[in-house]
PDB file of C-alpha atoms and ligand atoms in Angstrom:
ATOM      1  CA  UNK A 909      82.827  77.382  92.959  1.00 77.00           C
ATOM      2  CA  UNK A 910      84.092  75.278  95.468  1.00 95.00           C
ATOM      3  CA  UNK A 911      87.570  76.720  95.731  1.00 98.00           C
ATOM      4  CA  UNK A 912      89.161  77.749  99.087  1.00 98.00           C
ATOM      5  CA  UNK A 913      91.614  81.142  97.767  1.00 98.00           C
ATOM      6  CA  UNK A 914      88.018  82.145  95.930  1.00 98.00           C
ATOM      7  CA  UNK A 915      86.677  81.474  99.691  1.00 98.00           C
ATOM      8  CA  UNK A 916      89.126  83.667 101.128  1.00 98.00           C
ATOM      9  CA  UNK A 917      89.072  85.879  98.558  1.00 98.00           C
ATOM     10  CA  UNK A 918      85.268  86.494  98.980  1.00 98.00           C
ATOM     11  CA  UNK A 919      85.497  86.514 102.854  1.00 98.00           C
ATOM     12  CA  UNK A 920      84.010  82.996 103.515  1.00 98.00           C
ATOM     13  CA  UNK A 921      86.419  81.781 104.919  1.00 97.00           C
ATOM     14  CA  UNK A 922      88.634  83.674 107.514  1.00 98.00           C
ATOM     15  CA  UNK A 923      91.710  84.196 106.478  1.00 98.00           C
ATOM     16  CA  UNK A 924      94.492  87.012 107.725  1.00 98.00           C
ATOM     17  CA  UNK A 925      94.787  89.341 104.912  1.00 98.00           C
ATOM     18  CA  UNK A 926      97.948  92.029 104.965  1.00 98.00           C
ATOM     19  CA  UNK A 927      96.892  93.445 101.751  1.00 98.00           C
ATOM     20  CA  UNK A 928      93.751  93.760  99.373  1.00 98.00           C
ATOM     21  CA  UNK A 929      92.728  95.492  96.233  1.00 98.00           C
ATOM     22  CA  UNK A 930      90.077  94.726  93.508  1.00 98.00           C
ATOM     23  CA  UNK A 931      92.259  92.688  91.790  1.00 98.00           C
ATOM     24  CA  UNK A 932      94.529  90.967  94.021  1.00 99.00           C
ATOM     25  CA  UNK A 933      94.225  89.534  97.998  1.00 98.00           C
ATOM     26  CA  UNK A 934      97.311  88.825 100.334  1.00 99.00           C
ATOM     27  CA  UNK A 935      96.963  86.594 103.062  1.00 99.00           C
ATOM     28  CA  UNK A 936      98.998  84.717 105.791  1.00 98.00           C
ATOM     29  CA  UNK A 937      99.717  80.979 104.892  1.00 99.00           C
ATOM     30  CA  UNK A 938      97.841  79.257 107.568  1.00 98.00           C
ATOM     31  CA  UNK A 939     101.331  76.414 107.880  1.00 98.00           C
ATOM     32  CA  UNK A 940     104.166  78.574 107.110  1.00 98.00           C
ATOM     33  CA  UNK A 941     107.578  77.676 106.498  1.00 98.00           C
ATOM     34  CA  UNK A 942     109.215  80.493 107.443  1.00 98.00           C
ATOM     35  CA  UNK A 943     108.750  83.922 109.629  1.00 98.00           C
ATOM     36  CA  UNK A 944     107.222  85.279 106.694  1.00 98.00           C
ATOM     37  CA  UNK A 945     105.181  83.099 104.475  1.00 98.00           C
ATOM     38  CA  UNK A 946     102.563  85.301 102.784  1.00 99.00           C
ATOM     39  CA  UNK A 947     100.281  83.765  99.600  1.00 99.00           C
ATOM     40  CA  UNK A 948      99.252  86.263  97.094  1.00 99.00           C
ATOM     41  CA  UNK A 949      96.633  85.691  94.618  1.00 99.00           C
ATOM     42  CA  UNK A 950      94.433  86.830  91.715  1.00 99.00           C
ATOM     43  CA  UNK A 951      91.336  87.300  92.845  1.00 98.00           C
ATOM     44  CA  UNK A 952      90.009  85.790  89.483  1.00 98.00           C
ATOM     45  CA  UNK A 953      89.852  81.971  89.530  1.00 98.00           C
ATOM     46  CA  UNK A 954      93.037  80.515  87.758  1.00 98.00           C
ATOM     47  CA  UNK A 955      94.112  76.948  88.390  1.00 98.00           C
ATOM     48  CA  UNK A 956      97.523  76.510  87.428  1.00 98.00           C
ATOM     49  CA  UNK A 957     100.145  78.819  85.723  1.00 98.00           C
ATOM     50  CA  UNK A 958      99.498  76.338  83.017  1.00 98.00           C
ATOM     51  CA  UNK A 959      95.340  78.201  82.409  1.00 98.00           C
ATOM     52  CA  UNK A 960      96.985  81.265  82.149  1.00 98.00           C
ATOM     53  CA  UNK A 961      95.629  83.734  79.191  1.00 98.00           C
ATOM     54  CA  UNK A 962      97.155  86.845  77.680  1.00 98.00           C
ATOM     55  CA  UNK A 963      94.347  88.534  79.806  1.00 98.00           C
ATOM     56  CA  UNK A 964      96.184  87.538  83.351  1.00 98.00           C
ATOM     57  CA  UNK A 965      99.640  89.401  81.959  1.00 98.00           C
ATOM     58  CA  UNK A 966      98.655  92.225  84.143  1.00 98.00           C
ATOM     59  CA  UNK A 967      97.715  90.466  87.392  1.00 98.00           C
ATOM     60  CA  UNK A 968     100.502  88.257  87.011  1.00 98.00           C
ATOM     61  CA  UNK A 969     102.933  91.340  86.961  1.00 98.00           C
ATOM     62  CA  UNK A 970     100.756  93.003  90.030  1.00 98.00           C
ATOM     63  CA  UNK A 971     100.998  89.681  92.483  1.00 98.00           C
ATOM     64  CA  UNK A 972     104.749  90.427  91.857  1.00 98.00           C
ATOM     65  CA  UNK A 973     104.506  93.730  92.365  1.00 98.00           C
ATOM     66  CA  UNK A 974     102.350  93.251  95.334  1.00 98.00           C
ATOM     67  CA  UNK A 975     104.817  90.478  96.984  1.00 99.00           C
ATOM     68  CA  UNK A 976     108.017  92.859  96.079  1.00 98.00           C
ATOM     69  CA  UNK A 977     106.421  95.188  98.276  1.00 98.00           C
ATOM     70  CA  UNK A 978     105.147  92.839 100.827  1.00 98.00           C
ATOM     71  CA  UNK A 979     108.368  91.839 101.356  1.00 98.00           C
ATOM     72  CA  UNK A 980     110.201  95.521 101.725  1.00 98.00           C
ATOM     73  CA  UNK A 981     107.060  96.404 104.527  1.00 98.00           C
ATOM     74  CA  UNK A 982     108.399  92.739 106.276  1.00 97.00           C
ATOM     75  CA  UNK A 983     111.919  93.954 106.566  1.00 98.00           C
ATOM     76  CA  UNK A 984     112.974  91.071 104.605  1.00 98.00           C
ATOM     77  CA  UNK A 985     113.950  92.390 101.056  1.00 98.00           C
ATOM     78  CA  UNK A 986     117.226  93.245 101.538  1.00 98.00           C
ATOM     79  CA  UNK A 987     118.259  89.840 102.717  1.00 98.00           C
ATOM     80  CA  UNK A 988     116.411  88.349 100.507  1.00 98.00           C
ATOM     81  CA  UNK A 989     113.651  86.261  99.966  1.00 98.00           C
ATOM     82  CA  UNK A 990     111.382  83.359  97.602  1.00 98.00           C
ATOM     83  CA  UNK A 991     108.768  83.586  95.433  1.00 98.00           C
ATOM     84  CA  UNK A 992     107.047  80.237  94.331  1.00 98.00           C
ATOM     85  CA  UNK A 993     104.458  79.131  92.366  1.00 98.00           C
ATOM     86  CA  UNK A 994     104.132  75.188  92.422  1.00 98.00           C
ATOM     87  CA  UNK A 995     102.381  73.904  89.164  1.00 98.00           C
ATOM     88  CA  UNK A 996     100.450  70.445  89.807  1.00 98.00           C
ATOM     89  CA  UNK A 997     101.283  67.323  91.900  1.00 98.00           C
ATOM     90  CA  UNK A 998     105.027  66.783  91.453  1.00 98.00           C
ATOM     91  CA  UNK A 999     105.702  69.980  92.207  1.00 98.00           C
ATOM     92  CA  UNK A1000     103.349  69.785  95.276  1.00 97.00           C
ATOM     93  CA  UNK A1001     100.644  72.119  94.282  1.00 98.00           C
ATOM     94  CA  UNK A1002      97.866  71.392  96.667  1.00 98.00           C
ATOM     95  CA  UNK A1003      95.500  74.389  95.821  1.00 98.00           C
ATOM     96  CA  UNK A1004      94.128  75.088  92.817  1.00 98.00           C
ATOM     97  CA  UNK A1005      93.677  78.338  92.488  1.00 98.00           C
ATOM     98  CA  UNK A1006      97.266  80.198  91.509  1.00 98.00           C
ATOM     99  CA  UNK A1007      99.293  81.661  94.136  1.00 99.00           C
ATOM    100  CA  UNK A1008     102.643  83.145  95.008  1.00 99.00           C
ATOM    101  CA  UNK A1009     104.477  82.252  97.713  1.00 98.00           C
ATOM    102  CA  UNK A1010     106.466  84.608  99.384  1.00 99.00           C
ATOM    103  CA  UNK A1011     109.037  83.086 101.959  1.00 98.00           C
ATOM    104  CA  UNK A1012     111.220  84.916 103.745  1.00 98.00           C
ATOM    105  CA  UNK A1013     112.947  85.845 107.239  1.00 98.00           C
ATOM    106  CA  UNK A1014     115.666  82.498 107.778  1.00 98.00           C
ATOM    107  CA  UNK A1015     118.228  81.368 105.023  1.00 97.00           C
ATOM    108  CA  UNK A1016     116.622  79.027 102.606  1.00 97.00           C
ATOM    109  CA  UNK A1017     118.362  76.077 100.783  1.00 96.00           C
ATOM    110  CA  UNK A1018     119.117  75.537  97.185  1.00 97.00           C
ATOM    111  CA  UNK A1019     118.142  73.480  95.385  1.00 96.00           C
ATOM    112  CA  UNK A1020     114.614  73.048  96.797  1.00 93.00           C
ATOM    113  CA  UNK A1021     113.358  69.686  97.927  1.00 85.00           C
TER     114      UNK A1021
HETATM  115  P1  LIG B2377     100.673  74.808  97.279  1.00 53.34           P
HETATM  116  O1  LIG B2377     101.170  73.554  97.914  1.00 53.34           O
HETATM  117  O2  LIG B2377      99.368  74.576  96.521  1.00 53.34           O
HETATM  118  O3  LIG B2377     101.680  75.520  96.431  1.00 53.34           O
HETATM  119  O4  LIG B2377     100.377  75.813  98.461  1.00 53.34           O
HETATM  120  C1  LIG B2377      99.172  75.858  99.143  1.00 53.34           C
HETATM  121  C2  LIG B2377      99.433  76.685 100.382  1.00 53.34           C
HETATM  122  O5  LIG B2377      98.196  77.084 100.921  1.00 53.34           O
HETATM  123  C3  LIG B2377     100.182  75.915 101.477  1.00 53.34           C
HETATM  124  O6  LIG B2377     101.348  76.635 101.834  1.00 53.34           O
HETATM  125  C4  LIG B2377      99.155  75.842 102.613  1.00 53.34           C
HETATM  126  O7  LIG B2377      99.745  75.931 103.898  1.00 53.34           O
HETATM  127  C5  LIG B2377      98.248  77.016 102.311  1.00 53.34           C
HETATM  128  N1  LIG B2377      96.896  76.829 102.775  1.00 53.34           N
HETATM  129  C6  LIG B2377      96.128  75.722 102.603  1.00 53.34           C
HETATM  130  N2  LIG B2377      94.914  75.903 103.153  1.00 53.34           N
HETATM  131  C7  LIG B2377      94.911  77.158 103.663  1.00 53.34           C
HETATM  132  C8  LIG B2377      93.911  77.925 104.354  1.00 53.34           C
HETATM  133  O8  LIG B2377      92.787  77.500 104.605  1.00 53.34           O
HETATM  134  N3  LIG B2377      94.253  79.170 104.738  1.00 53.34           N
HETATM  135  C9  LIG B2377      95.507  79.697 104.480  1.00 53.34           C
HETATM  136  N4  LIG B2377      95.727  80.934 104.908  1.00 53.34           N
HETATM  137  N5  LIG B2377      96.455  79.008 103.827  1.00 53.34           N
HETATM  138  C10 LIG B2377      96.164  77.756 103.423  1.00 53.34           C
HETATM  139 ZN1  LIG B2378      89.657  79.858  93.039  1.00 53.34          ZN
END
């Protein structure tokens, strides 16, 4: 399948993972938009929040999970920090394979742009 998260996911393309399990890959956003801007995926192909099945409930509540804890090993819990999931092109989903975006370290505006 040509999609690049199920590249990275099966190590085709290079990527900087901080985390990996059978279920579930963490990686470095190769642009980020803060000190810590961390994507964390399924490793099972899912476009959009919008192809979700009642299958994904558990890998849904793990990438949390996963980012939650991502976030305390970054230092940046307790300050706070985002997690984002952009659903198609208004929203400014460019990849289409779901992700969450964890964004952290700086203050971050609300509402977003
Ligand atoms: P979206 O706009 O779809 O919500 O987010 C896609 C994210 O993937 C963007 O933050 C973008 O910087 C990141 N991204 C795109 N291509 C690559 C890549 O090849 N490697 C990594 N690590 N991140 C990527
Ligand atoms: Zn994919």
């Amino acid at each position: 399948m040509d999609c690049l998260f199920c590249k990275i996911s099966a190590n085709e393309i290079p990527a900087t993972v901080v985390f990996e399990n059978e279920r579930v890959v963490a990686f470095e956003d190769i642009h980020p938009q803060a000190p810590t801007h961390v994507q964390i995926i399924p490793r099972k192909h899912i476009a959009t929040t919008l192809d979700l099945g009642p299958e994904d409930r558990s890998v849904v509540g793990e990438i949390f999970e996963v980012a939650a804890q991502i976030a305390r090993d970054r230092g940046v819990a307790d300050d706070g920090f985002r997690l984002v999931v952009n659903t198609n092109t208004a929203a400014g989903q460019t990849v289409y394979h779901l992700h969450l975006h964890l964004i952290g370290g700086r203050s971050l505006g609300w509402p977003p742009g």
